[in-house]
CSV table of C-alpha atoms in Angstrom, one decimal:
chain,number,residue,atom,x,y,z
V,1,UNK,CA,-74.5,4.0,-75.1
V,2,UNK,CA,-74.6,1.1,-73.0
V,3,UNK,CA,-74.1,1.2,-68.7
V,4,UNK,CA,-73.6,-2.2,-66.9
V,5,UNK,CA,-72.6,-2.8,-63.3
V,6,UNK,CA,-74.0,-0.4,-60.9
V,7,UNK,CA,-74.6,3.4,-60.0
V,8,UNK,CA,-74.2,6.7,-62.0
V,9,UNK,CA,-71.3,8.1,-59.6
V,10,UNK,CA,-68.7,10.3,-60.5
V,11,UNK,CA,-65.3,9.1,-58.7
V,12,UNK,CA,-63.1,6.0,-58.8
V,13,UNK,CA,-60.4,4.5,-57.8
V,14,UNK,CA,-59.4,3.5,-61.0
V,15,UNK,CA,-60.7,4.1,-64.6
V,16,UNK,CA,-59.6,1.7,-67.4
V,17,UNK,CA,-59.7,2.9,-70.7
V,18,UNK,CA,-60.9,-0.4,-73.4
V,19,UNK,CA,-62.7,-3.2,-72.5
V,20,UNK,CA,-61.3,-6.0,-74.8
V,21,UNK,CA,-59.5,-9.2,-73.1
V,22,UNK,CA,-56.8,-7.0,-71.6
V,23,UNK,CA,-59.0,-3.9,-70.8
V,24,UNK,CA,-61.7,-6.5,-68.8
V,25,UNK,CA,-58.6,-8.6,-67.0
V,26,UNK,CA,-57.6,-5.4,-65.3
V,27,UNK,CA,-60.9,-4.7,-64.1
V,28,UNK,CA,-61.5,-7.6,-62.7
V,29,UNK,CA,-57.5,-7.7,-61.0
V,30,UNK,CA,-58.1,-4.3,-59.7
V,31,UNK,CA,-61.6,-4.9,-58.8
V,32,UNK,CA,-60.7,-8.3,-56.9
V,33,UNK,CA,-58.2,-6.2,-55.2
V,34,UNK,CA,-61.4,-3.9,-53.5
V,35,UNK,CA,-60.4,-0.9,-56.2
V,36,UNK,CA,-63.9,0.6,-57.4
V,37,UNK,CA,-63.3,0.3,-61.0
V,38,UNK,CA,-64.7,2.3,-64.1
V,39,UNK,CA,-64.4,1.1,-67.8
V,40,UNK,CA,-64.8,2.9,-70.5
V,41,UNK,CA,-65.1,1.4,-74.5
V,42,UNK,CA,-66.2,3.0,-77.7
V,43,UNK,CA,-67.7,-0.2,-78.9
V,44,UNK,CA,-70.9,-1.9,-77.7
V,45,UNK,CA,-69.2,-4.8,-75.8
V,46,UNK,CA,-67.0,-6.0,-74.4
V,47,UNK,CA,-64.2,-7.6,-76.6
V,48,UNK,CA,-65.8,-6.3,-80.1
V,49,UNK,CA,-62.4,-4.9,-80.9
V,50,UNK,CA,-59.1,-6.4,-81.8
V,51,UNK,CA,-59.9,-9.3,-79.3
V,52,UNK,CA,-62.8,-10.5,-81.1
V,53,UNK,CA,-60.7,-11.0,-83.9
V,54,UNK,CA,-57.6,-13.1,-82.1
V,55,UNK,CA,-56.6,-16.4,-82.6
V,56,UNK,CA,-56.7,-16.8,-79.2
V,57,UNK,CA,-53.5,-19.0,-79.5
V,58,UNK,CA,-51.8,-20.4,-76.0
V,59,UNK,CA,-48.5,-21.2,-76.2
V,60,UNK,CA,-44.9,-20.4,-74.7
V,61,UNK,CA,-42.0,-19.7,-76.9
V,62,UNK,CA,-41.3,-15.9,-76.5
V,63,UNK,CA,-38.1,-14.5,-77.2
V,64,UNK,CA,-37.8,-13.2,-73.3
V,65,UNK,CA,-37.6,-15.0,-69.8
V,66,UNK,CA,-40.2,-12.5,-68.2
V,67,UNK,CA,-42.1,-13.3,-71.7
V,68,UNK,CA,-41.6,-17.0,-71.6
V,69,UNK,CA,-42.9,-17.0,-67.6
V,70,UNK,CA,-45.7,-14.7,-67.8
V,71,UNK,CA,-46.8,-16.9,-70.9
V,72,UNK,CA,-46.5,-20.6,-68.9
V,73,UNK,CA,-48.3,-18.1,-65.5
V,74,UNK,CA,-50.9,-17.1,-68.1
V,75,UNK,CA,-52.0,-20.7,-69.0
V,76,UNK,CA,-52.6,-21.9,-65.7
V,77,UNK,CA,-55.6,-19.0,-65.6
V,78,UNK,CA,-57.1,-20.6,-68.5
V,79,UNK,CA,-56.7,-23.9,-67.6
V,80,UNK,CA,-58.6,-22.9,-64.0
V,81,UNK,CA,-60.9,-20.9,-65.9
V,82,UNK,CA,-64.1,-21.1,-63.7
V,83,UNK,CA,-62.4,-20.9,-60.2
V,84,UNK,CA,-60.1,-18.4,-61.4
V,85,UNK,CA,-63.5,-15.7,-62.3
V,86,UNK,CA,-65.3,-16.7,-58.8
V,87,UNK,CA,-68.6,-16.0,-60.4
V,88,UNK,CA,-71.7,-18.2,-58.6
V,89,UNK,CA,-73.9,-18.1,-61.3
V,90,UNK,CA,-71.3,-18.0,-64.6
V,91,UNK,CA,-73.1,-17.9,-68.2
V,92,UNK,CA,-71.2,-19.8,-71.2
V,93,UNK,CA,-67.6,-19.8,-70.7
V,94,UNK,CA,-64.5,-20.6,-72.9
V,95,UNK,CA,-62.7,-23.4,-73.0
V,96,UNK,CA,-59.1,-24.0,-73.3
V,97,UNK,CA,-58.8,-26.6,-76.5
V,98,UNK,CA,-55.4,-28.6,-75.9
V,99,UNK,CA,-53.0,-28.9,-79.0
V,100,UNK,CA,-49.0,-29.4,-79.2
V,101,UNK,CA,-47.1,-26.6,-81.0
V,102,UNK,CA,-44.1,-27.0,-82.7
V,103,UNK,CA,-41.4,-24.7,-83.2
V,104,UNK,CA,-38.8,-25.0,-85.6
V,105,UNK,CA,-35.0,-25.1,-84.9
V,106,UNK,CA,-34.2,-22.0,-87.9
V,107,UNK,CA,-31.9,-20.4,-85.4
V,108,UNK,CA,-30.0,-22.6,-83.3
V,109,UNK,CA,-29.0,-19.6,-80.8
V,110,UNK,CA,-32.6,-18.9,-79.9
V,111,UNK,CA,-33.9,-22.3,-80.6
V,112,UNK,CA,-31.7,-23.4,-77.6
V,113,UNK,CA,-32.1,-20.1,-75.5
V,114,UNK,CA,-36.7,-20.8,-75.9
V,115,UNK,CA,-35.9,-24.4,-74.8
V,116,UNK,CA,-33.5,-23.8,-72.2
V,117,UNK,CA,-36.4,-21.3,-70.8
V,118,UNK,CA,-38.5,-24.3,-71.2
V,119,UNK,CA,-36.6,-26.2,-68.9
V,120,UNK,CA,-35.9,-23.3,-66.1
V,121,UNK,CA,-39.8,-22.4,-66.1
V,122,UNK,CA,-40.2,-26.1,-66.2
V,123,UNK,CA,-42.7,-26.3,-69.0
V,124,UNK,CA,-44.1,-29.4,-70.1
V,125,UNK,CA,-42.2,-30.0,-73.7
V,126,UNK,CA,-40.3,-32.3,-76.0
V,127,UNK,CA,-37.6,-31.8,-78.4
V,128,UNK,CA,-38.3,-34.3,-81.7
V,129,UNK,CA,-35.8,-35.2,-83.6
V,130,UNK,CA,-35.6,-37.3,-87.0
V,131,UNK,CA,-38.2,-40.0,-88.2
V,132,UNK,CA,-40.1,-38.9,-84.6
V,133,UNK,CA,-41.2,-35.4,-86.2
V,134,UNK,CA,-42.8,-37.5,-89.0
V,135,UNK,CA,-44.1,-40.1,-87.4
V,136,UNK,CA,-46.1,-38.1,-84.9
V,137,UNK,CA,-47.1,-35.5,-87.6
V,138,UNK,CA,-47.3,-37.0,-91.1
V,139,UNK,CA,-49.6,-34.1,-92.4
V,140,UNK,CA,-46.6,-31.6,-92.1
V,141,UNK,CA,-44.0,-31.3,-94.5
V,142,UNK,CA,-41.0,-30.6,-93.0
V,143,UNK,CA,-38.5,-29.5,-95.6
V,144,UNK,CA,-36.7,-25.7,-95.3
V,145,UNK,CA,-38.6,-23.7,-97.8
V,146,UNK,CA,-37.4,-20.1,-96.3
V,147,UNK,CA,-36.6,-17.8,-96.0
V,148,UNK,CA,-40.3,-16.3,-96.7
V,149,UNK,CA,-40.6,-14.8,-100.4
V,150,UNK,CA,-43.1,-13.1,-101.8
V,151,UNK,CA,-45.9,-14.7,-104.1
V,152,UNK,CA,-44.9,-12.9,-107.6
V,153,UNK,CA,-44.1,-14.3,-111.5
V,154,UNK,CA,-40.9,-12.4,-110.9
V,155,UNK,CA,-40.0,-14.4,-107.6
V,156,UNK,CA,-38.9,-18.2,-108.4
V,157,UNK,CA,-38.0,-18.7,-104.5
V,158,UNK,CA,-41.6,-19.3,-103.4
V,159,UNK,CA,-42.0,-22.3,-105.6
V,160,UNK,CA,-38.5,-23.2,-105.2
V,161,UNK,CA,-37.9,-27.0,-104.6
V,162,UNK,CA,-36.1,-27.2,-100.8
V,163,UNK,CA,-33.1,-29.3,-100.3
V,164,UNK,CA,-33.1,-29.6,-96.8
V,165,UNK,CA,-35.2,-30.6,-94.1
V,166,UNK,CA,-35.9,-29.6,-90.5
V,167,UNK,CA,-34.7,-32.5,-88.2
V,168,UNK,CA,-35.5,-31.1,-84.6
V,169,UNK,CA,-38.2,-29.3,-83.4
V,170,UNK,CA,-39.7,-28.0,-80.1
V,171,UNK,CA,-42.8,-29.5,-79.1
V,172,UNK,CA,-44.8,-27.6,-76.5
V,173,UNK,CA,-47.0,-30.7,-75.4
V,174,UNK,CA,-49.6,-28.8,-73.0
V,175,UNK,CA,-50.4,-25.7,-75.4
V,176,UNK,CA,-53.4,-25.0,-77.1
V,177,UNK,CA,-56.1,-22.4,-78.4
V,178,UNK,CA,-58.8,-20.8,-76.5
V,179,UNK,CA,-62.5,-21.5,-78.3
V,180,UNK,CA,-63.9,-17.9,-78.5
V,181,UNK,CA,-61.3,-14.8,-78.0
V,182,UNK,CA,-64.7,-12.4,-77.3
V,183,UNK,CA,-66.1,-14.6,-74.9
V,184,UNK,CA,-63.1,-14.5,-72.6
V,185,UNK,CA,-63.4,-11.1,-72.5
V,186,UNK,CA,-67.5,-11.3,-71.7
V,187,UNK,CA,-66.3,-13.6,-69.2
V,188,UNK,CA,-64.2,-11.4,-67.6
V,189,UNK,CA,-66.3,-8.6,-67.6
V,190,UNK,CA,-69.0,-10.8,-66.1
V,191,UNK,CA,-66.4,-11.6,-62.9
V,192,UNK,CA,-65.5,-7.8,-62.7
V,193,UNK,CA,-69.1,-6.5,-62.3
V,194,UNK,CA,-69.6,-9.4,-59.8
V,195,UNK,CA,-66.9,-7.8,-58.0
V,196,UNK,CA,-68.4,-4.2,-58.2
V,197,UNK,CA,-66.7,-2.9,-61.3
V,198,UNK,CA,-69.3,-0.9,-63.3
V,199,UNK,CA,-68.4,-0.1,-67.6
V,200,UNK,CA,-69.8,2.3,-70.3
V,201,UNK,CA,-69.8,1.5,-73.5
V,202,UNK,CA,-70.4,3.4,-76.7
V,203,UNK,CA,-68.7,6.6,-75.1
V,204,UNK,CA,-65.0,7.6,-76.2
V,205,UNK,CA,-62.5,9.1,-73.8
V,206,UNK,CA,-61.7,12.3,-75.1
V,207,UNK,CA,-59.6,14.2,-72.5
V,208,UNK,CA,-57.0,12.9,-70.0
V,209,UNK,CA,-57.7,15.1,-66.9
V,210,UNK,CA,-54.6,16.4,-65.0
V,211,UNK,CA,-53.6,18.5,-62.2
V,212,UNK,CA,-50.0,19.2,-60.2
V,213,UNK,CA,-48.0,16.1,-62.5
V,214,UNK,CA,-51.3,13.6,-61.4
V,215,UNK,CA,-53.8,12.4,-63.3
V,216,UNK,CA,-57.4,13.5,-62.0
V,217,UNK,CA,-59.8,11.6,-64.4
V,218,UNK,CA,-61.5,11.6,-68.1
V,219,UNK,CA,-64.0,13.5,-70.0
V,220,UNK,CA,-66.1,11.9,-72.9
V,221,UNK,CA,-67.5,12.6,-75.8
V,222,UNK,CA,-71.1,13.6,-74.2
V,223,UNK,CA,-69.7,15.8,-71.8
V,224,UNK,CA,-69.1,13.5,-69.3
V,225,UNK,CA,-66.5,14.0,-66.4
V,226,UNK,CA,-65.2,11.5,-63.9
V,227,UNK,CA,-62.5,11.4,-61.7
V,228,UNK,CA,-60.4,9.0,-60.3
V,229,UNK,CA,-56.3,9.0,-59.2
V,230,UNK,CA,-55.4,5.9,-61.2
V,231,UNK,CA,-56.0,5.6,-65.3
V,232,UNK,CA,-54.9,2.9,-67.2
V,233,UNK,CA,-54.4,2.8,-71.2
V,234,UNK,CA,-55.8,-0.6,-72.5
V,235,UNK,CA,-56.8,1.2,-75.7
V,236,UNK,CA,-55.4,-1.6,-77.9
V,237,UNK,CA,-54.6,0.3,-81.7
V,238,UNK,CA,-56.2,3.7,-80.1
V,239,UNK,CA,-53.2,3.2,-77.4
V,240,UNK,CA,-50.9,6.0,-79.1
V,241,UNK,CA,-53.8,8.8,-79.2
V,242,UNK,CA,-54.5,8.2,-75.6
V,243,UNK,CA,-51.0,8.2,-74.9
V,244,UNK,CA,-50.8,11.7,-76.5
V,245,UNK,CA,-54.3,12.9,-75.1
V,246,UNK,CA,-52.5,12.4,-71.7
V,247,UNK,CA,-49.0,13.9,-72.8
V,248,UNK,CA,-47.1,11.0,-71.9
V,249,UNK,CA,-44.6,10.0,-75.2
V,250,UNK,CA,-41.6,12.6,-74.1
V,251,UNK,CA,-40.1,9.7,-71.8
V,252,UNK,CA,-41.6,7.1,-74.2
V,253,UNK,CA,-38.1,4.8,-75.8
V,254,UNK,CA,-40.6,2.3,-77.2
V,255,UNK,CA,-44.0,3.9,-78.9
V,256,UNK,CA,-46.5,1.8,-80.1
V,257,UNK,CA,-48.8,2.3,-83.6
V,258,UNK,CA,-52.0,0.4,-85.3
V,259,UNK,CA,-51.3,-2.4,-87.6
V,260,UNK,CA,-54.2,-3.7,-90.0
V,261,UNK,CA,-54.1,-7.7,-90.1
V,262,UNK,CA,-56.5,-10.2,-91.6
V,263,UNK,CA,-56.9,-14.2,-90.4
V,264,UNK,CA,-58.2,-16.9,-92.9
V,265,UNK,CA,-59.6,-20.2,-92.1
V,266,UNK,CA,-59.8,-22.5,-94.3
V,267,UNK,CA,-60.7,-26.3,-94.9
V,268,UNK,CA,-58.3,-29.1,-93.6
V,269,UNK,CA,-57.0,-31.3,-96.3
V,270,UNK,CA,-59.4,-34.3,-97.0
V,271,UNK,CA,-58.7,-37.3,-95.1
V,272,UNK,CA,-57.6,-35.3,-92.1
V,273,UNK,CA,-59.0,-34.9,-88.7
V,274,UNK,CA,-56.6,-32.0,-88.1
V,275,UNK,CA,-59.3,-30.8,-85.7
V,276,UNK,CA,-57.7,-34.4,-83.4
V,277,UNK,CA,-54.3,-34.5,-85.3
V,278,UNK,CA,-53.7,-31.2,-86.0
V,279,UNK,CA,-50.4,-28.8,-84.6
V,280,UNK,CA,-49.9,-25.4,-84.1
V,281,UNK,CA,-47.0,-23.9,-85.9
V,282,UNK,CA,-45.4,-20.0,-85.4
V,283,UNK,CA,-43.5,-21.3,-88.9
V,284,UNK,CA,-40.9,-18.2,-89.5
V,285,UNK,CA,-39.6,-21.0,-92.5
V,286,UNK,CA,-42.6,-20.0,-94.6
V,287,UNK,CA,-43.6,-17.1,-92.9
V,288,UNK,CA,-47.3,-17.6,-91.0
V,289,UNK,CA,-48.7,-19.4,-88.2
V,290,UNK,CA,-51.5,-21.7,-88.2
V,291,UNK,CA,-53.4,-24.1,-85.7
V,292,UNK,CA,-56.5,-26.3,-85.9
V,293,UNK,CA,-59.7,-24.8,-85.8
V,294,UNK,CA,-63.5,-25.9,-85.1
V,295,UNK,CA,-65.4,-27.2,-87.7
V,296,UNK,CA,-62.3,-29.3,-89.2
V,297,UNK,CA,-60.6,-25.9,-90.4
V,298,UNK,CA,-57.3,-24.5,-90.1
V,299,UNK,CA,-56.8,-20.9,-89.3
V,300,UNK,CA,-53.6,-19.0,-90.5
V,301,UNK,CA,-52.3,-15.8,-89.8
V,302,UNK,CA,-49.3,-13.9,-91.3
V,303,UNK,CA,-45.8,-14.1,-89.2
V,304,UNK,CA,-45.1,-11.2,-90.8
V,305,UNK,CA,-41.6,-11.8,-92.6
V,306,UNK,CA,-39.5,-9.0,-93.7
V,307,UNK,CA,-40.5,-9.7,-97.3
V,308,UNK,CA,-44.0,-8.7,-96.3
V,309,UNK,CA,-45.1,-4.5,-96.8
V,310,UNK,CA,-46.6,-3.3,-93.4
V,311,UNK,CA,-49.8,-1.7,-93.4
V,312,UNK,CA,-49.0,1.0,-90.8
V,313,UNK,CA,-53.0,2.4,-90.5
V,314,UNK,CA,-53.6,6.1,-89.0
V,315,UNK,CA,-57.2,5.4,-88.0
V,316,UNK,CA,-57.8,1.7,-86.2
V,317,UNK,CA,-61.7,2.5,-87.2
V,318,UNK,CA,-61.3,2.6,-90.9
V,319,UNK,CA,-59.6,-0.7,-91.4
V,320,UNK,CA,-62.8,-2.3,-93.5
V,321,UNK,CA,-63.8,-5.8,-93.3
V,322,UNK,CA,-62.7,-7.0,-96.7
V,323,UNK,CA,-60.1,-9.5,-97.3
V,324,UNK,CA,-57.5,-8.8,-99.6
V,325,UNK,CA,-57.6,-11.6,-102.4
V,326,UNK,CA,-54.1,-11.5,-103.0
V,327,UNK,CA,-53.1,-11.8,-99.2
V,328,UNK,CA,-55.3,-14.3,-98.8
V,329,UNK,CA,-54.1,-16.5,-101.8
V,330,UNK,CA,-50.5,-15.5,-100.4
V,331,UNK,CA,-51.1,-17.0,-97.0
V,332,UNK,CA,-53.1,-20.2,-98.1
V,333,UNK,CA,-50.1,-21.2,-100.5
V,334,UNK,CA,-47.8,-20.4,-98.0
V,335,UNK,CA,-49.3,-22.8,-95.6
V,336,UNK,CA,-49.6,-25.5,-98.5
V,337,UNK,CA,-46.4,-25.8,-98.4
V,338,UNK,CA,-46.0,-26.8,-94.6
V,339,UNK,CA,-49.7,-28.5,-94.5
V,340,UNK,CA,-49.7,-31.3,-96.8
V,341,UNK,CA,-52.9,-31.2,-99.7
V,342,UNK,CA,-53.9,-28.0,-98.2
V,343,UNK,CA,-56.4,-27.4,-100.9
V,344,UNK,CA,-57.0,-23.4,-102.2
V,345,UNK,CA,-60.7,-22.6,-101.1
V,346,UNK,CA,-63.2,-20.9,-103.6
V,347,UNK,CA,-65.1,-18.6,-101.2
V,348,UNK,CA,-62.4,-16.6,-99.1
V,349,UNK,CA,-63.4,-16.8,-95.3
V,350,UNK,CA,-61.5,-14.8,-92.3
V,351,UNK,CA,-61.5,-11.5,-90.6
V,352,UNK,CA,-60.2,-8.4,-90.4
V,353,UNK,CA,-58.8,-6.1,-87.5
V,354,UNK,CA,-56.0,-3.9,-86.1
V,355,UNK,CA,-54.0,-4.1,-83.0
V,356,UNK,CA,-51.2,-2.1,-81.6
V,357,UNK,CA,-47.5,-3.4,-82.1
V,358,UNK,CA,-44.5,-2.1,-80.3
V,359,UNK,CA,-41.9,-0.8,-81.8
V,360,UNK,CA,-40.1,-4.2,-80.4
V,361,UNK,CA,-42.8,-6.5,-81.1
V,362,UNK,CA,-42.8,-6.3,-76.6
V,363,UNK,CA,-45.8,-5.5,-75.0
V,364,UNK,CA,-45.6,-2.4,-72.4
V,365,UNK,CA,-47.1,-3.0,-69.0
V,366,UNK,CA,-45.7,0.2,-67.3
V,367,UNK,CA,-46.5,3.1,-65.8
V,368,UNK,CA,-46.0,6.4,-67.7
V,369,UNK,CA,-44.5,10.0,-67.0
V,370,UNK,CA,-47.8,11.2,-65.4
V,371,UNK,CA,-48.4,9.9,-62.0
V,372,UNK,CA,-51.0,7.9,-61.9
V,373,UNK,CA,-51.5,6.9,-66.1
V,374,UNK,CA,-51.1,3.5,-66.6
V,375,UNK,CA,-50.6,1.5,-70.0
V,376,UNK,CA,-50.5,-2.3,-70.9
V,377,UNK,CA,-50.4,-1.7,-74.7
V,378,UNK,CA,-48.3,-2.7,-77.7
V,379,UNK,CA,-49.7,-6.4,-77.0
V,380,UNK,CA,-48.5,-6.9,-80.9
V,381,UNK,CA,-51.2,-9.5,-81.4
V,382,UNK,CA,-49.5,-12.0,-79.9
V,383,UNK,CA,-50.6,-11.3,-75.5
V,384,UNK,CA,-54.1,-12.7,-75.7
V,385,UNK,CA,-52.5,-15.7,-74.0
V,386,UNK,CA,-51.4,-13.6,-71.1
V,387,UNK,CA,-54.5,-11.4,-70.4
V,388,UNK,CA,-55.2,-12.8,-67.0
V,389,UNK,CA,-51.4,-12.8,-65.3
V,390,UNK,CA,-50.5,-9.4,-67.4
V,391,UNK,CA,-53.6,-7.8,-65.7
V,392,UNK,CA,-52.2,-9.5,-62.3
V,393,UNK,CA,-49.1,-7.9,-63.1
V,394,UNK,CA,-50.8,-4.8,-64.0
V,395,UNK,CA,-52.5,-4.7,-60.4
V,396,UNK,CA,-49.7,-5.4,-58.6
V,397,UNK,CA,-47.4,-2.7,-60.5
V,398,UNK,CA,-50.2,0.2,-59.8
V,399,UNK,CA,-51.0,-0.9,-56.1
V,400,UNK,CA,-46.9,-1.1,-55.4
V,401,UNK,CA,-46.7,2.6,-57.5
V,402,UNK,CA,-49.4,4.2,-56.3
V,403,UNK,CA,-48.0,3.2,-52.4
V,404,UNK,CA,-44.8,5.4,-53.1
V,405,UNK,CA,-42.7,2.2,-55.3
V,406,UNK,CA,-40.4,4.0,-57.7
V,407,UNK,CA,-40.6,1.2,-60.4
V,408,UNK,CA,-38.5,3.7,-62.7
V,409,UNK,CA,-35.3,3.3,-61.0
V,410,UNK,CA,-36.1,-0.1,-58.7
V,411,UNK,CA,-38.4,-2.5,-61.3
V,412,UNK,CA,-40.9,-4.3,-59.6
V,413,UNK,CA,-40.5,-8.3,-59.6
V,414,UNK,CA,-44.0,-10.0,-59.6
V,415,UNK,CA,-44.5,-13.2,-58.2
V,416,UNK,CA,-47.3,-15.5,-60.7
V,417,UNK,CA,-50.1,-16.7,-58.9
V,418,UNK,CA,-50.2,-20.3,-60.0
V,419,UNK,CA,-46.5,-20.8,-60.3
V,420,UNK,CA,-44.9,-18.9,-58.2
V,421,UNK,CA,-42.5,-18.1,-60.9
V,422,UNK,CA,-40.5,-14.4,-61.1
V,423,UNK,CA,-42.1,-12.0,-63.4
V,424,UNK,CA,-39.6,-8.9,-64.4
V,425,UNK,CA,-41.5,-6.0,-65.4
V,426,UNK,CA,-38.7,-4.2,-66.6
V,427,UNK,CA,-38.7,-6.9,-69.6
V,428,UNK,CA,-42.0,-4.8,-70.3
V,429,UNK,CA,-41.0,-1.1,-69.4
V,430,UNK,CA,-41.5,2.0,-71.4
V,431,UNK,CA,-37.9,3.3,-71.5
V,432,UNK,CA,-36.3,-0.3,-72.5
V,433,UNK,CA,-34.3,-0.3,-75.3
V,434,UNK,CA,-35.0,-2.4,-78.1
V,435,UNK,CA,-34.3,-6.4,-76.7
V,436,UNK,CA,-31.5,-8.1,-79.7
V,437,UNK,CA,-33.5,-11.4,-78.6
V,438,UNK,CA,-36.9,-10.4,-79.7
V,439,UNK,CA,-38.1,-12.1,-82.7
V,440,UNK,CA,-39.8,-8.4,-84.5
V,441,UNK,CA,-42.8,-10.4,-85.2
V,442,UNK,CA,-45.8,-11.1,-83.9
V,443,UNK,CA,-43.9,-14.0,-82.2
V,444,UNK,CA,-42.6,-11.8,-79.7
């Protein structure tokens, strides 16, 4: 067990439950806000979890409007990193690593609803058309290969020869990648403490406390007790068994569960500086995404096409850290075909991890059916990018609820920081129904 950040008392104003990216931000919002903040993580740091094992990808093309603003809000934090944490004496800090992403025109109804968001939010982008996707990016192929297949003797569409070719694409010119995922989270912890947030770590939360409808606190694993009116759920993939430890998935329309992932990285092609000329791609043609990464790399996740088997896990703990050889060989190949002389690595490198999706691929940033329980869970891999103005959001939703605001039948609106641009949190709300807009991938 680990204690850092100040005294041994037994009452807060607020206890937040997980202390990755997410978990740390709303410390640090709640903490800025004069709350006195407690967090609580099983692991031995902060960000050791499904954070540590991100791709930390920045970028703007969600299938929402309160998606798509929170998103362009969330980059302005990263890109105002230092001054946004306050600290006097910071340690290392992450940087923000600028690289365009391109998305693909594969549905022209949602390919013009993300860029007409573009252009309301008034996001810095560019849609290429013709020789001008080629010319910029010459080490991407741009011929249809979809809809994803999978990689089997029996299965001649994967190596199929395409016949047509992508001709305009959205280019998000100011997006990028954020240099190390567990970091950001240190970082954050770092400005919380500063503003008199104390955390444990290596204790586990194993009672939600409750008295009269309210929430009165936690008890842990050692025995521990501590109180506190406000608790928010930031458990990442334990999100669901908190959510049932407190009693709260009666009212529930969207439920969240633990989804086992793995991320490669593997060498650019020879020649190429994809590190300088590299994109980023969400490419739901061939079913991954990809973006440069340090070292001349590119690192590739799965975009999980309908082709793909899930693998749903009971216990986040037990996920391993093996890579699957065939997954891996899967993914590569699937990427070879976008990223030209992609070459098939002999030593498999990458990670492993879990992290909660909603049953909507749509995070929830709500309050629950016990007053006082918080949750921003269901971030569905894909709301690293919006740790800092979802945990503004966060703050602003418990402060408002906690003053008498009946966000159930009057959603609040919150106002970004940096852009003063309208966030809806009913986009976001535990009772939503499913949204015929959202992607179902880790797109959102």
């Amino acid at each position: 067990m680990t204690e850092s950040g100040g005294s041994t008392e037994r009452s807060y104003d607020a206890i937040v439950i997980g202390a990755g990216v997410i978990g740390c931000a709303v410390a640090f919002e709640l903490s800025r806000r004069g709350l006195r903040t407690l967090s609580i993580d099983k692991l031995p740091a902060a960000g050791y979890g499904s954070t540590s094992s991100s791709s930390a990808v920045v970028r703007f093309n969600y299938s929402t409007a309160a998606g798509v603003a929170l998103a362009w809000e969330g980059y302005h934090y990263w890109k105002n990193w230092p001054e946004y944490l306050e600290l006097d004496k910071p340690g290392p800090l992450i940087e923000l690593v600028r690289h365009p992403m391109l998305m693909f025109e594969i549905d022209r109804k949602h390919f013009e609803r993300v860029v007409g968001l573009m252009q309301r939010f008034a996001i810095d982008h560019e849609v290429l058309a013709g020789a001008a996707l080629t010319e910029r990016y010459p080490q991407i192929d741009f011929r249809r290969f979809g809809p994803p297949a999978p990689l089997t003797d029996l299965d001649a569409s994967f190596w199929g020869e395409p016949t047509e070719t992508f001709d305009t694409a959205l280019e998000m010119t100011v997006a990028g990648y954020v240099t190390d995922p567990q970091l950001a989270a240190q970082n954050l912890k770092d400005a919380a403490i500063a503003k008199g947030a104390r955390f444990l770590h290596g204790r586990t939360v194993t009672s939600i406390n409750q008295a009269g409808g309210r929430v009165t606190g936690v008890s842990l694993d050692d025995g521990a007790s501590f109180s506190a009116p406000v608790v928010v759920n930031v458990g990442g993939p334990h999100s669901s068994q908190i959510n049932a430890m407190a009693g709260v998935l009666g009212d529930m329309n969207i439920n969240t569960r633990a989804l086992r992932r793995e991320v490669y990285v593997v060498p650019a092609p020879k020649g190429v500086d994809f590190e300088t000329d590299g994109v980023m791609i969400g490419d739901l043609d061939v079913g991954v995404y990809f973006r440069p990464e340090r070292g001349n790399n590119v690192l590739i996740g799965s975009a999980e096409p309908e082709c793909d088997e899930m693998e749903w896990v009971d216990d986040p703990d037990a996920v391993g850290e093996t890579l699957t050889a065939d997954d891996f060989e899967l993914g590569v190949l699937r990427t070879a075909r976008r990223v030209r002389d992609l070459g098939m690595p002999h030593n498999k490198r990458g990670v492993v991890s879990a992290y909660d999706v909603a049953d909507d691929w749509i995070p929830i940033y709500d309050r629950s059916s016990l007053d006082g329980f918080y949750m921003a869970i269901g971030t569905s891999g894909n709301q690293f990018k919006n740790a800092a103005s979802a945990a503004h959001c966060m703050a602003e939703l418990i402060i408002a609820v906690q003053a008498g605001h009946d966000h159930d039948r009057h959603p609040l609106t919150v106002v970004g920081r940096y852009t003063g641009n309208e966030v809806g949190m009913a986009t976001f709300s535990r009772r939503r129904t499913i949204d015929p807009d959202s992607t179902m991938t880790v797109l959102g």
